[in-house]
Amino acid sequence: MDQLSHDRPETDTLRLQVAGMSCASCVRRVEKALGRVPGVRAARVDLVSGQAEASLEAPASPATLAALDGAITRAGFTLQKDMLAFDVTGMSCASCIRRVEKAAAKVPGVESAVANLAGQRLLVTLAAHPAGREPHLAVAEAVRRAGYEIRLHQADGAGAGGRDAEAAREQAVLRRDLLLAACLSAPLLILSMVPVWHGLVVRLLSALLATLVLFGPGRRFLRSGIRTLAHGAPDMNALVLLGAGAAWLFSTAMLVASPRGEAPLYYEAAAVIVTLILLGRLLEARARGRTGDAIRQLVGLQPRTARVRRGDTETELPIEALQPGDLVLVRPGERLPVDGTVVEGRSHVDQSMLTGEPLPVARTAGDRVVGGTVNGEGALLLRATGIGPDTLLAGIVRTVEAAQMAKLPIQTTLDRVTAVFVPAVMAAALLTFFGWLAAGAGVARALIDAVSVLIVACPCAMGLATPVSLVVGTGRAARAGILFRRPEIMERLRPPALVAFDKTGTLTEGRPALRAIHLLDAPTGEAGAAEALDETTLLVLAASLEARSEHPLGRAVVAEAEARGLALLPADAVQALPGRGLTGRVGNRTVAVGSARLVTELGLRAAQAEEAAASFFVVVDGRLAGSMTVADQLRPAAADAVRRLRADGFDIAMLTGDTPAAAAPVAAALGITEVRAGLLPAEKADALRGLGQSRGARTAGRRTTLFVGDGINDAPALAEADVGIAMGGGTDVAIESASVILVGGDPSALLTAIALARATLRNIRQNLFWAFGYNVVLIPVAAGLLVPLGGPALSPMLSAGAMALSSLFVLGNALRLRHVRL
């Protein structure tokens, strides 16, 4: 394999990671599949590492990459893709975003690249990488060649301190350069207003001051502008370079041609342009830094050390030194350093920063707790289950950062516009210059208006309009205990739509209690004679089997057995039957616990139990031995949430795997008339699809579907829904299938999610209206088109101020989302 890597140039040999191979036959299938792809000279696969190498006849293109992916898929295997996040320094406008994305996308093996101006971040999806090269190094080299500094992003908040320090350094440098530029520009501005302006000494002094500003504090614009112009991809810096540079060059030419003459000089315009734009950059950097406050606050919740009990000793250890299973002691008032289960103690835990719950929640032995939350009045001893990157807090940070990197559909259109924006502005400036010359206005007037056009244009506002609102909006949602995995689903959280709820654990507490045990006598000859079981024996058998389950009904049975002080028996050969129940062996008995459907599948009759409105049945050694009734309670906020959703224009339904008898009282209490009960997981997805295709009261066609659930059996419906919403207390499978997560597990949080989505989208529309409206209005004004009509004109200095204020307006408007009322 290594030999193949050196037979061809690195850029012509791609290394891919293939999942699903298990034998030599698999290797041959993958090699043959890759070898049949047009343009592949040779393919070699290593079973141990799961890697494949394809030697290409020409450098890889996106089409070649797609063909390789398709070949692997058709062969029955999966091409594994990696996500790499980078921190990028130097992006200042929408043109920079496109340039960085194009540079990264040209790296062989890169499937997609998304840059974010607000977060100064680049997210790259790699389907393959050049053999012999670390993939992140290839991407970093390409972006550096494009003129930007780049480094791998530190995941899970580990690099937050470093990023904050870098942002502080950036602001310090901008502050220093701004102060210097202001000190040099102020006397230059004064000199331009005094009568002695035409004196040689004053003219030379003005030239010196302007030169110091332009090539001192303004060198960042010159350096970056020249580089982008050389690459044929001009950005905001290029506009500043051309505008300020043109004023400086014209003034210098006039000074050389007529040292003592009366030709006007525009050195003060060049210097003040640089000063005002530096002021705008500083204010923008400070405001942009505030957009990530939510992430920094979440990262700051994680303590860096923990008090660990090992044996008879307690030791203060850094978080990195902890291991799952360690016993962690948390004193009153301290933040919990890890996710874990309470072993000893009783307290109340404030989870408000993670879940949005206003009141502390009681926690005692057996309860799960989350790192970053605040312990209340009692000491707790925890058994660590999640440490560092495996904690809920770290997962929240990852989810929010991924959402902030994503693009809304409107951003794709905006990218196409910004790709031609700067060249169009340069063309408009040239047209302005030659237009005024043709109108006989003279070179000075033509130059001033052309410079004003270059300076007033603001691609920065266009580039910031969408991402800065997403960063602030998703961060605000995270603080309220709501995680948007993909921001585009915000557009679907609006009526007319159908909201379908699961019942147990979603509309109800999910902590049902065992209310009754019914002993059933099997009819003679049904399954053979068997000794009668008493209530205690039946409970022990059922609880021993259910101890291997996470289902809320099963936990209620186990809790009742433990409350009675009963010893559970070992269970083995346990098999979960989704939507039906469990089977297995408890001691020397075969036991099945589940729904009426399971009883029927086992060839038994459940009519007697159904008449008793039982929640589930217990089959022992092939005999229907009994049934159990478990009652659950509505969540306190469920009724209000359903009422407000309906009032807001949403249609409401309930889809549950529970029996119709158990579902009916819950639906009646909530006023839900559209109910589907007794559904298997796949049937929930089918029912949701059918409800979506039916015409609602306020719809003329298919309804957008939202599904809210928390269990393994909800995963198909969560995936089927247009918006899958998982309760944070649910199973990992449900959470992974969802596009929105309500961390606190409160259905009323859906109302908050809808309100935040609307506020964020409204904020984005406001920003886009301003960004486009600003340029549409002020570029013609700067070009002097209103002057013949008696209207105003913009000087280069006023244009620079307006340009800076445009970006600040977008940032300030987005920051309002941090304080939106929910």
PDB file of C-alpha atoms in Angstrom, residues 44 49 103 112 201 213 292 386 456 553 615 663 679 721 752 779 783 817:
ATOM      1  CA  ARG A  44      -5.402  -1.161  -3.430  1.00  0.00           C
ATOM      2  CA  SER A  49      -6.748  -0.403   8.560  1.00  0.00           C
ATOM      3  CA  ALA A 103      -9.260  27.474  -1.547  1.00  0.00           C
ATOM      4  CA  SER A 112     -17.471  20.624   1.054  1.00  0.00           C
ATOM      5  CA  VAL A 201       6.133  73.078   3.937  1.00  0.00           C
ATOM      6  CA  VAL A 213      -0.890  56.627   8.161  1.00  0.00           C
ATOM      7  CA  GLY A 292     -19.960  34.090  21.084  1.00  0.00           C
ATOM      8  CA  GLY A 386     -19.182  11.321  31.492  1.00  0.00           C
ATOM      9  CA  VAL A 456     -18.888  53.386   0.833  1.00  0.00           C
ATOM     10  CA  LEU A 553     -43.006   1.276  32.502  1.00  0.00           C
ATOM     11  CA  SER A 615     -50.685  -1.679  30.994  1.00  0.00           C
ATOM     12  CA  ALA A 663     -53.905   6.900  25.679  1.00  0.00           C
ATOM     13  CA  LEU A 679     -48.304   1.767  17.271  1.00  0.00           C
ATOM     14  CA  ALA A 721     -40.717  14.255  10.568  1.00  0.00           C
ATOM     15  CA  THR A 752     -39.561  28.863  23.352  1.00  0.00           C
ATOM     16  CA  ILE A 779     -23.436  53.727  -3.821  1.00  0.00           C
ATOM     17  CA  ALA A 783     -21.222  58.339  -7.282  1.00  0.00           C
ATOM     18  CA  LEU A 817     -31.238  38.471  20.185  1.00  0.00           C
TER      19      LEU A 817
END
